[in-house]
CSV table of C-alpha atoms in Angstrom, one decimal:
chain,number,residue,atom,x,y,z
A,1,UNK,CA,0.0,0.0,0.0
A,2,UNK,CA,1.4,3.3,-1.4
A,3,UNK,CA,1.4,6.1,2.2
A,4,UNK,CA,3.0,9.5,1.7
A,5,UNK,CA,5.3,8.8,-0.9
A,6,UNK,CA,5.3,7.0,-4.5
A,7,UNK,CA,7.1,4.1,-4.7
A,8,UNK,CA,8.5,5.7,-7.9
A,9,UNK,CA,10.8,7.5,-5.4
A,10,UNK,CA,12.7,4.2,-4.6
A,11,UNK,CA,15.9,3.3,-6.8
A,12,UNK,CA,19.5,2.1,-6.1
A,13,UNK,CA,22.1,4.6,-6.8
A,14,UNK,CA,25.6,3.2,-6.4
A,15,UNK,CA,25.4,0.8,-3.4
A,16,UNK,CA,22.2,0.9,-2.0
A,17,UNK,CA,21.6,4.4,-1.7
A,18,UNK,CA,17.8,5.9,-1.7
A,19,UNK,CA,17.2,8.4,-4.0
A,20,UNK,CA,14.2,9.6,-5.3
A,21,UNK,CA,11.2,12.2,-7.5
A,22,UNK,CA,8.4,13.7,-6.6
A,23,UNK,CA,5.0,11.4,-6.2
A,24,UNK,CA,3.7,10.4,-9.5
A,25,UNK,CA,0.4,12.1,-8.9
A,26,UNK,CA,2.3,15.6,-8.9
A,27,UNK,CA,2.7,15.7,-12.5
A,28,UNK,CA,1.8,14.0,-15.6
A,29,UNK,CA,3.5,10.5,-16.1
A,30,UNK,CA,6.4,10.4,-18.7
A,31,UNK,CA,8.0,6.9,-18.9
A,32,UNK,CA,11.8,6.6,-18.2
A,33,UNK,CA,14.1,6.0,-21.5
A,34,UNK,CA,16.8,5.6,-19.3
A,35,UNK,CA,15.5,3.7,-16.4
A,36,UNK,CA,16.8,-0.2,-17.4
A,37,UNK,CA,17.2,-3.4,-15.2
A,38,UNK,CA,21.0,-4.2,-14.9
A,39,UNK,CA,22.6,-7.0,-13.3
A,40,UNK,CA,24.1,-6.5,-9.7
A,41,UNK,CA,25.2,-9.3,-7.3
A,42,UNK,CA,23.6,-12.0,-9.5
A,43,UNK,CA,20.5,-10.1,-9.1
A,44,UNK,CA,18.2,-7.6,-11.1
A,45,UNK,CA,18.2,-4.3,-9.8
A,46,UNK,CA,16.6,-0.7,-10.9
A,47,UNK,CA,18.7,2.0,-12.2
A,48,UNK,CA,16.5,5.5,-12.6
A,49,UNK,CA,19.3,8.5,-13.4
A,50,UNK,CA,16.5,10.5,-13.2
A,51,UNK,CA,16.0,10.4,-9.7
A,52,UNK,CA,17.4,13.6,-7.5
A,53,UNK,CA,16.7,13.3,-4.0
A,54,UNK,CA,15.0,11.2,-1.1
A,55,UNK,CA,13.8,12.0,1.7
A,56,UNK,CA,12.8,9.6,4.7
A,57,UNK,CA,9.7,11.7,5.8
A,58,UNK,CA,9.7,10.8,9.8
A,59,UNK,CA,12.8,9.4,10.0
A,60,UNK,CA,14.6,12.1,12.3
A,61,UNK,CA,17.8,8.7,13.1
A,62,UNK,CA,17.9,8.3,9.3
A,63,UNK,CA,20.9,10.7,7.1
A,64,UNK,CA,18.1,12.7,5.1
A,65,UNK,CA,20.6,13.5,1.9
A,66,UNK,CA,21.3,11.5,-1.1
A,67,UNK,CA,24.4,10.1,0.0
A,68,UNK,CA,23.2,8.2,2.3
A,69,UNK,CA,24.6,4.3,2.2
A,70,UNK,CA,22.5,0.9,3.6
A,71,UNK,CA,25.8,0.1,5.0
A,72,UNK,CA,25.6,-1.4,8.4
A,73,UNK,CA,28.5,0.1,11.1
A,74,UNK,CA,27.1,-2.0,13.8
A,75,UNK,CA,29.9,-2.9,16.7
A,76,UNK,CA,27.5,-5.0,19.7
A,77,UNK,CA,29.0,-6.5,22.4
A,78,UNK,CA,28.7,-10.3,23.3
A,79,UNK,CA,28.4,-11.9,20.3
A,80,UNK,CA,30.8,-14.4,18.7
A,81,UNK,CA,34.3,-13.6,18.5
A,82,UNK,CA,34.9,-11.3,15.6
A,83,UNK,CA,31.5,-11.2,14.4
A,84,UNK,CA,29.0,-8.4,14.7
A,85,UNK,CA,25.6,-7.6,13.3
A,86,UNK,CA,27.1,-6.0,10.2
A,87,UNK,CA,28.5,-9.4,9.1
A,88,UNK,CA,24.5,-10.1,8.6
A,89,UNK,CA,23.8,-7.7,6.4
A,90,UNK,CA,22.7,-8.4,3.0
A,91,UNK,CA,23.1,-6.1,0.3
A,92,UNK,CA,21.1,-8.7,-2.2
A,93,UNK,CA,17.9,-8.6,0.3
A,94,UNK,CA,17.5,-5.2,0.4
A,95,UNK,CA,17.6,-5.1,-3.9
A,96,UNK,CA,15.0,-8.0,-3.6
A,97,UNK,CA,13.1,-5.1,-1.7
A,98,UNK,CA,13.8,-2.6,-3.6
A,99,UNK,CA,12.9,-4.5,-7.3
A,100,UNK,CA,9.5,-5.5,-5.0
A,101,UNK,CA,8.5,-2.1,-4.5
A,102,UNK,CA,9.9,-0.9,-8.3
A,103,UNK,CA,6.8,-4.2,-9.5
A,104,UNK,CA,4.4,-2.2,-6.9
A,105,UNK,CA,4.6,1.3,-8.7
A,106,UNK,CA,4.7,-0.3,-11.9
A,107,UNK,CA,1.1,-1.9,-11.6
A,108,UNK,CA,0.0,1.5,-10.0
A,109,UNK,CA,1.8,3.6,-12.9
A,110,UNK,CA,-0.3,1.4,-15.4
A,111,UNK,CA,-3.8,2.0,-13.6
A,112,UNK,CA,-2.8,5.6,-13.2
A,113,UNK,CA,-2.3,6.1,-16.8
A,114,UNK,CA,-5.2,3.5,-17.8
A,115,UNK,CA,-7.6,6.2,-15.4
A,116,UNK,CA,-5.7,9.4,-17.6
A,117,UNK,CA,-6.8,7.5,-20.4
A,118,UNK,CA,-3.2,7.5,-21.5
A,119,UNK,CA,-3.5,3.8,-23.1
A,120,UNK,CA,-0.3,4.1,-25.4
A,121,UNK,CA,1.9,5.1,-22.0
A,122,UNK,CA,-0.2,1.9,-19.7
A,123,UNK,CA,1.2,-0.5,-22.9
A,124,UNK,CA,4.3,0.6,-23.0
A,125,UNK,CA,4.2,0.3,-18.2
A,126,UNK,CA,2.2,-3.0,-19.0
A,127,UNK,CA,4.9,-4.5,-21.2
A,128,UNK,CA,7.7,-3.5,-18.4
A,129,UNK,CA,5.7,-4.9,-15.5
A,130,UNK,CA,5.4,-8.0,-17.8
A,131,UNK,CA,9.5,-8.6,-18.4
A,132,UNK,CA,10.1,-7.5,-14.6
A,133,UNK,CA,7.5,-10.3,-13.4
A,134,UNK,CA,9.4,-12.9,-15.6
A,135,UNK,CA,12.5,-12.5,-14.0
A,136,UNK,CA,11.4,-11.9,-10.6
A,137,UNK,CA,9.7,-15.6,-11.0
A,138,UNK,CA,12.5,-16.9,-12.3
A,139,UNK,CA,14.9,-15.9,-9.0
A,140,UNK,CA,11.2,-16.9,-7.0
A,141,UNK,CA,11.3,-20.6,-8.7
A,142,UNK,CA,15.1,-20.9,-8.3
A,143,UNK,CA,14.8,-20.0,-4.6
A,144,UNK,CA,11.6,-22.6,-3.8
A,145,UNK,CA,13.8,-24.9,-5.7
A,146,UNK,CA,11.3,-24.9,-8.8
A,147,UNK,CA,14.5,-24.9,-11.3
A,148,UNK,CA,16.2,-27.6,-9.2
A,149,UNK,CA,13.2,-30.1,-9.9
A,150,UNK,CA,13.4,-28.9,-13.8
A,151,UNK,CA,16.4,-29.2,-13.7
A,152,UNK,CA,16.8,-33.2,-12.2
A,153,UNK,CA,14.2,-33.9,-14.5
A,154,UNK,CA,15.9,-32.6,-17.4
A,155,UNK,CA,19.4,-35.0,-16.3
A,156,UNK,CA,17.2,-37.8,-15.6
A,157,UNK,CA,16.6,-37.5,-19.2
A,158,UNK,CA,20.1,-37.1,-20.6
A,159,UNK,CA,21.0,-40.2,-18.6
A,160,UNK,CA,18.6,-42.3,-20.3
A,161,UNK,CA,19.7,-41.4,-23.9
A,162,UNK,CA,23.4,-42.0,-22.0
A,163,UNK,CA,22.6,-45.6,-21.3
A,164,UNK,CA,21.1,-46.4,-24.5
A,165,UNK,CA,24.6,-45.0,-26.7
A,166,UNK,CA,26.4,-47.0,-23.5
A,167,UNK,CA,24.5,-50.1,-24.8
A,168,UNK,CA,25.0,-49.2,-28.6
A,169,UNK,CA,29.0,-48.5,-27.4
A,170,UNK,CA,29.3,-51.8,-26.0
A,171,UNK,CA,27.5,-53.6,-28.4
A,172,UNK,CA,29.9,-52.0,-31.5
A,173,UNK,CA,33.1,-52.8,-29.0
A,174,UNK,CA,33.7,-49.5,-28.4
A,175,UNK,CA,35.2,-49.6,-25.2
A,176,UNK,CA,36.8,-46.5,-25.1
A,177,UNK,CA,33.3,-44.4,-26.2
A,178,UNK,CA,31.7,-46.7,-23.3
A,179,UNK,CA,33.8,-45.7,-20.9
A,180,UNK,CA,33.7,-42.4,-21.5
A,181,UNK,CA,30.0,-42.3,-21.3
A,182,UNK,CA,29.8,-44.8,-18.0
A,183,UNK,CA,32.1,-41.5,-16.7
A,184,UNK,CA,29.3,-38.6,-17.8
A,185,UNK,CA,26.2,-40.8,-16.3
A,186,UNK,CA,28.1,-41.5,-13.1
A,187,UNK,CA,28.9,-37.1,-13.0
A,188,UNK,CA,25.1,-36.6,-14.0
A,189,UNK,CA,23.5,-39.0,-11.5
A,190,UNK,CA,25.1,-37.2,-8.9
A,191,UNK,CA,24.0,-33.6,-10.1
A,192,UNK,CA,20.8,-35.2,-10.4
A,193,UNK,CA,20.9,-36.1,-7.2
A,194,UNK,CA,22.1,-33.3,-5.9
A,195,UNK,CA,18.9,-31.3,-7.7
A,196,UNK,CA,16.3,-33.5,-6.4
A,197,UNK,CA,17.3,-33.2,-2.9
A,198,UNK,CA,17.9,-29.3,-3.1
A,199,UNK,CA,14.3,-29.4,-4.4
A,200,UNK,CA,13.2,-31.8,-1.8
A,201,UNK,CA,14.2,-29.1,0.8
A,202,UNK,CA,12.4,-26.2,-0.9
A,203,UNK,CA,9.2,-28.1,-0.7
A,204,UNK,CA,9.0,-29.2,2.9
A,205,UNK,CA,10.4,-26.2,4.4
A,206,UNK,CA,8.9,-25.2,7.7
A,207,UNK,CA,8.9,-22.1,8.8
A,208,UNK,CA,9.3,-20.6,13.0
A,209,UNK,CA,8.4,-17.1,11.9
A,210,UNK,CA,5.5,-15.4,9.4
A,211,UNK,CA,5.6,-12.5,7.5
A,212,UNK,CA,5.0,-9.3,9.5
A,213,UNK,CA,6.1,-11.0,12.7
A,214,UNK,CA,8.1,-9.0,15.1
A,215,UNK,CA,11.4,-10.7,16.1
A,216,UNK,CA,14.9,-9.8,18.2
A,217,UNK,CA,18.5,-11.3,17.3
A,218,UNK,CA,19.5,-13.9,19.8
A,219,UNK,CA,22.8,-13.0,19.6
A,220,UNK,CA,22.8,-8.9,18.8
A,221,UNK,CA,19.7,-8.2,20.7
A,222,UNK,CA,17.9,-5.8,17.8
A,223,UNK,CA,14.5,-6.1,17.4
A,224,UNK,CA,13.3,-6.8,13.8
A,225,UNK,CA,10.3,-7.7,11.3
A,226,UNK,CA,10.2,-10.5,9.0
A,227,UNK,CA,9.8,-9.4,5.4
A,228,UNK,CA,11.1,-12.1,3.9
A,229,UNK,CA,12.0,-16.2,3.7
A,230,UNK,CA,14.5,-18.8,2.3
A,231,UNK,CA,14.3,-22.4,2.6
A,232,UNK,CA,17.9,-22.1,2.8
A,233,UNK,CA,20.5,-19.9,2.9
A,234,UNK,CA,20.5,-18.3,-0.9
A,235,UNK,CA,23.6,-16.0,-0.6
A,236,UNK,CA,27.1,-16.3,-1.8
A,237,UNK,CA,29.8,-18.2,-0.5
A,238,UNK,CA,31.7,-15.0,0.3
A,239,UNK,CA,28.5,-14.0,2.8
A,240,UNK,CA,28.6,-16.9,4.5
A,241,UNK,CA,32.1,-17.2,4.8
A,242,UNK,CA,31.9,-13.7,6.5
A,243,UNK,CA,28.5,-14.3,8.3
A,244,UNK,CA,30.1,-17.7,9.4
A,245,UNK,CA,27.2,-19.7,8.8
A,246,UNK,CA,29.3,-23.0,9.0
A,247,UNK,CA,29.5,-22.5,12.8
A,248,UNK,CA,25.8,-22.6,13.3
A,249,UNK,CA,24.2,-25.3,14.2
A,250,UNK,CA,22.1,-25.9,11.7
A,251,UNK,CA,24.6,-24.9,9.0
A,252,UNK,CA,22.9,-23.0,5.6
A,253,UNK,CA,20.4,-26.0,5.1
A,254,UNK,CA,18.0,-23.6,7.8
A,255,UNK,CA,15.5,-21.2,6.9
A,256,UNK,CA,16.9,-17.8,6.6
A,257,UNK,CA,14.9,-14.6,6.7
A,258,UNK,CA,14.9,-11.0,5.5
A,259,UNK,CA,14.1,-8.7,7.9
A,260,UNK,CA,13.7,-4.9,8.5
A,261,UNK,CA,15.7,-3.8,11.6
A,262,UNK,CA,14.3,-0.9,14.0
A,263,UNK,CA,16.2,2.4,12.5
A,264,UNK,CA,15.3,3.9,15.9
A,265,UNK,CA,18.5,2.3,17.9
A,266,UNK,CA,20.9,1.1,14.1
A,267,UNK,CA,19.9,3.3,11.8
A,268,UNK,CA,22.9,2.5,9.4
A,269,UNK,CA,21.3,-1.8,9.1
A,270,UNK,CA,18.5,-1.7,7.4
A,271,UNK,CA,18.3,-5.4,5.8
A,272,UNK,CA,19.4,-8.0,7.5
A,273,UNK,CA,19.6,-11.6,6.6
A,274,UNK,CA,19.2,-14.0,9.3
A,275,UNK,CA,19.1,-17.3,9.8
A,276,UNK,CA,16.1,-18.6,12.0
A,277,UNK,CA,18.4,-20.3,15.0
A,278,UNK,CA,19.8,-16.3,15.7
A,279,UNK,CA,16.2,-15.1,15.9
A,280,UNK,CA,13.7,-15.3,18.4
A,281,UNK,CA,9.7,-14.2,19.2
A,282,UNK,CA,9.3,-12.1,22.1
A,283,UNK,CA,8.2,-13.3,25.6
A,284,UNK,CA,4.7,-10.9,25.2
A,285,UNK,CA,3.5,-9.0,22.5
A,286,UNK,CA,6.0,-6.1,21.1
A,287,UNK,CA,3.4,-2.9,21.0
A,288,UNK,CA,6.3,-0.8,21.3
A,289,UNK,CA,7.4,1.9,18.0
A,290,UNK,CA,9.2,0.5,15.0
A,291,UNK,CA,10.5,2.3,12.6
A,292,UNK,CA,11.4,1.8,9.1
A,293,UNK,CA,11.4,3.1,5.8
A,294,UNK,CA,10.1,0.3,3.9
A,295,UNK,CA,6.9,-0.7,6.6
A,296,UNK,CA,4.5,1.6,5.0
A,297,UNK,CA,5.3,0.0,1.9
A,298,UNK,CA,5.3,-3.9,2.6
A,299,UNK,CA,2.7,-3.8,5.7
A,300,UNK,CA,-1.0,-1.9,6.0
A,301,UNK,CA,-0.3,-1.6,9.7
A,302,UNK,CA,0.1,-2.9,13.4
A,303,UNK,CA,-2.6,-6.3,14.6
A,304,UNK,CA,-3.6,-6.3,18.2
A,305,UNK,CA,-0.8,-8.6,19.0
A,306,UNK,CA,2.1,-6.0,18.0
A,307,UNK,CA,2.7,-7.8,15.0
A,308,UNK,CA,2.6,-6.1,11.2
A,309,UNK,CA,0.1,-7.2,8.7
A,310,UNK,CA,1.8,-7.7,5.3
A,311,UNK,CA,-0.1,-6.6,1.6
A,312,UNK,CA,-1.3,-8.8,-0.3
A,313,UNK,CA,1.4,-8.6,-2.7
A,314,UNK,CA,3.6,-10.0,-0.5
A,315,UNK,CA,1.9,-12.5,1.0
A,316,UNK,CA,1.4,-13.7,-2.5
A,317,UNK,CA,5.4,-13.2,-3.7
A,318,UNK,CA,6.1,-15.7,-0.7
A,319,UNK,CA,2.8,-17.8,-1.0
A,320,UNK,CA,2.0,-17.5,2.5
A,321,UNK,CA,-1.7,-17.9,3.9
A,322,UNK,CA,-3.2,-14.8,6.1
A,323,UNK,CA,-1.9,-15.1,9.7
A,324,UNK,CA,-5.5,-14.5,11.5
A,325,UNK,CA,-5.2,-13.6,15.3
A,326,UNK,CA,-7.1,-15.6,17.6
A,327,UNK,CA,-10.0,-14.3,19.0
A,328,UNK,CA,-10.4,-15.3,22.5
A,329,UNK,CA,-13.5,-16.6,24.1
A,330,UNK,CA,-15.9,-14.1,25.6
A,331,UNK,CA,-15.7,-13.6,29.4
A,332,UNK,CA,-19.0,-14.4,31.0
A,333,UNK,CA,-18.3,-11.7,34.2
């Protein structure tokens, strides 16, 4: 849900800085010739040069000019040896957010102009939205392991054709060809069973925490909420070499989630990626502030339990069900 300011007004400049426009319903709509979706990090991100300046309206902890980096500076006491809250943050989430909220005002841009009658302009938004979607489902399938089951389906294939020029091979006395193909069924049974297995995972991932849900770090002691989930850990090696993910006790094979941390007490860590074993659900409900730049935009507000309730957008991005809050029993006094 779009509050105070057009989602327009969120782009990546340089390394996840927040820049910005004026709202779209300032002025009429002109499309972009030089807004384009680039590669960064092994993921699709927006580039708009024609963005000046944002401004994080209520955000008094926030650095309110242009410069401003999502760089996390965090130094807490306590936690492992050499590591610190900065060593989970993830620079990938937050463009996951960011390309999110950039398919947001794209469907809004195209009703906007659709209203203006500007049908020429909501084809041209329409056939954007359509290529951003596309890719966004491709990083979604790999992620839930969709491309993994493709993709041990598709070996499963190749070693059947394998088997049958292994039976021609041997047949003709060609032991050379046979045992070069015994060699490339052997390599491909293990990819494929390497595949199925990562699939396996993806499907029958259970999950501690829900979208929304307000969380603090085990280890760091930050409160958070969860705007995002992995089956498993979907960084690079070079993250979780520096998160040191192999000393947890659940390894990368755990859920990990995105989450928004409170700007109030860090403002410099905005994303952080976490994996479930470091976080934990508070003892009574969190009705305390939280403040963030991206909650108006992923969440329509705060549930009597303290929790926020995410859009249906997101929901739907994640395939999660709405969380519904028990209602408890009437008191007969």
């Amino acid at each position: 849900m779009v509050q105070s300011v057009s989602l327009s007004t969120l782009a990546t400049c340089g390394k996840s800085r927040f820049c910005g426009s004026s709202p779209y319903w300032m002025a009429p709509f002109e499309p972009s010739k030089r807004s384009q979706i680039t590669f960064a990090s092994g993921r699709h991100m927006v580039w708009n040069h024609s963005v000046q300046s944002f401004f994080l309206i209520g955000y008094p902890y926030v650095s309110r000019h242009s410069g401003f980096k999502a760089e996390a500076a965090w130094m807490f006491r306590g936690g492992e040896q050499g590591l610190d809250a900065s060593s989970e943050h993830s620079e990938s989430a937050n463009e996951d957010i960011l390309m999110f909220f950039f398919q947001l005002d794209l469907a809004t841009r195209v009703q906007y102009a659709l209203n203006m009658e500007q049908y020429d302009t909501a084809q041209q938004l329409r056939n954007k939205l359509t290529e951003v979607e596309e890719e966004v489902i491709k990083q979604q399938q790999s992620k839930r392991g969709l491309s993994s089951k493709s993709e041990a389906q598709d070996k499963a294939l190749s070693i059947i054709r394998l088997r049958s020029d292994l039976q021609n091979a041997v047949g003709n006395e060609n032991y050379a060809l046979a045992a070069e193909l015994r060699d490339e069924i052997s390599k491909l049974e293990a990819e494929s069973l390497a595949a199925s297995a990562k699939a396996l995972a993806h499907e029958n991932a259970q999950y501690a925490f829900r979208l929304g849900q307000k969380v603090r770090h085990k280890k760091f002691g930050y409160r958070a909420v969860v705007c995002g989930m992995d089956p498993v850990c979907s960084e690079s090696s070079s993250w979780m070499d520096n998160a040191q993910v192999k000393k947890l006790s659940r390894g990368s094979t755990q859920p990990f989630y995105q989450v928004l941390v409170d700007v109030r007490a860090e403002p410099n860590l905005l994303v952080a990626y976490v994996p479930e074993e470091n976080l934990l659900t508070p003892d009574k409900p969190d009705m305390g502030r939280f403040d963030h730049p991206y909650i108006s935009f992923l969440f329509y507000g705060m549930d009597s339990a303290g929790d926020f309730i995410p859009i249906k957008q997101l929901r739907e991005k994640y395939n999660r069900a709405r969380h519904e809050i028990p209602i408890d029993p009437p008191n007969d006094e």
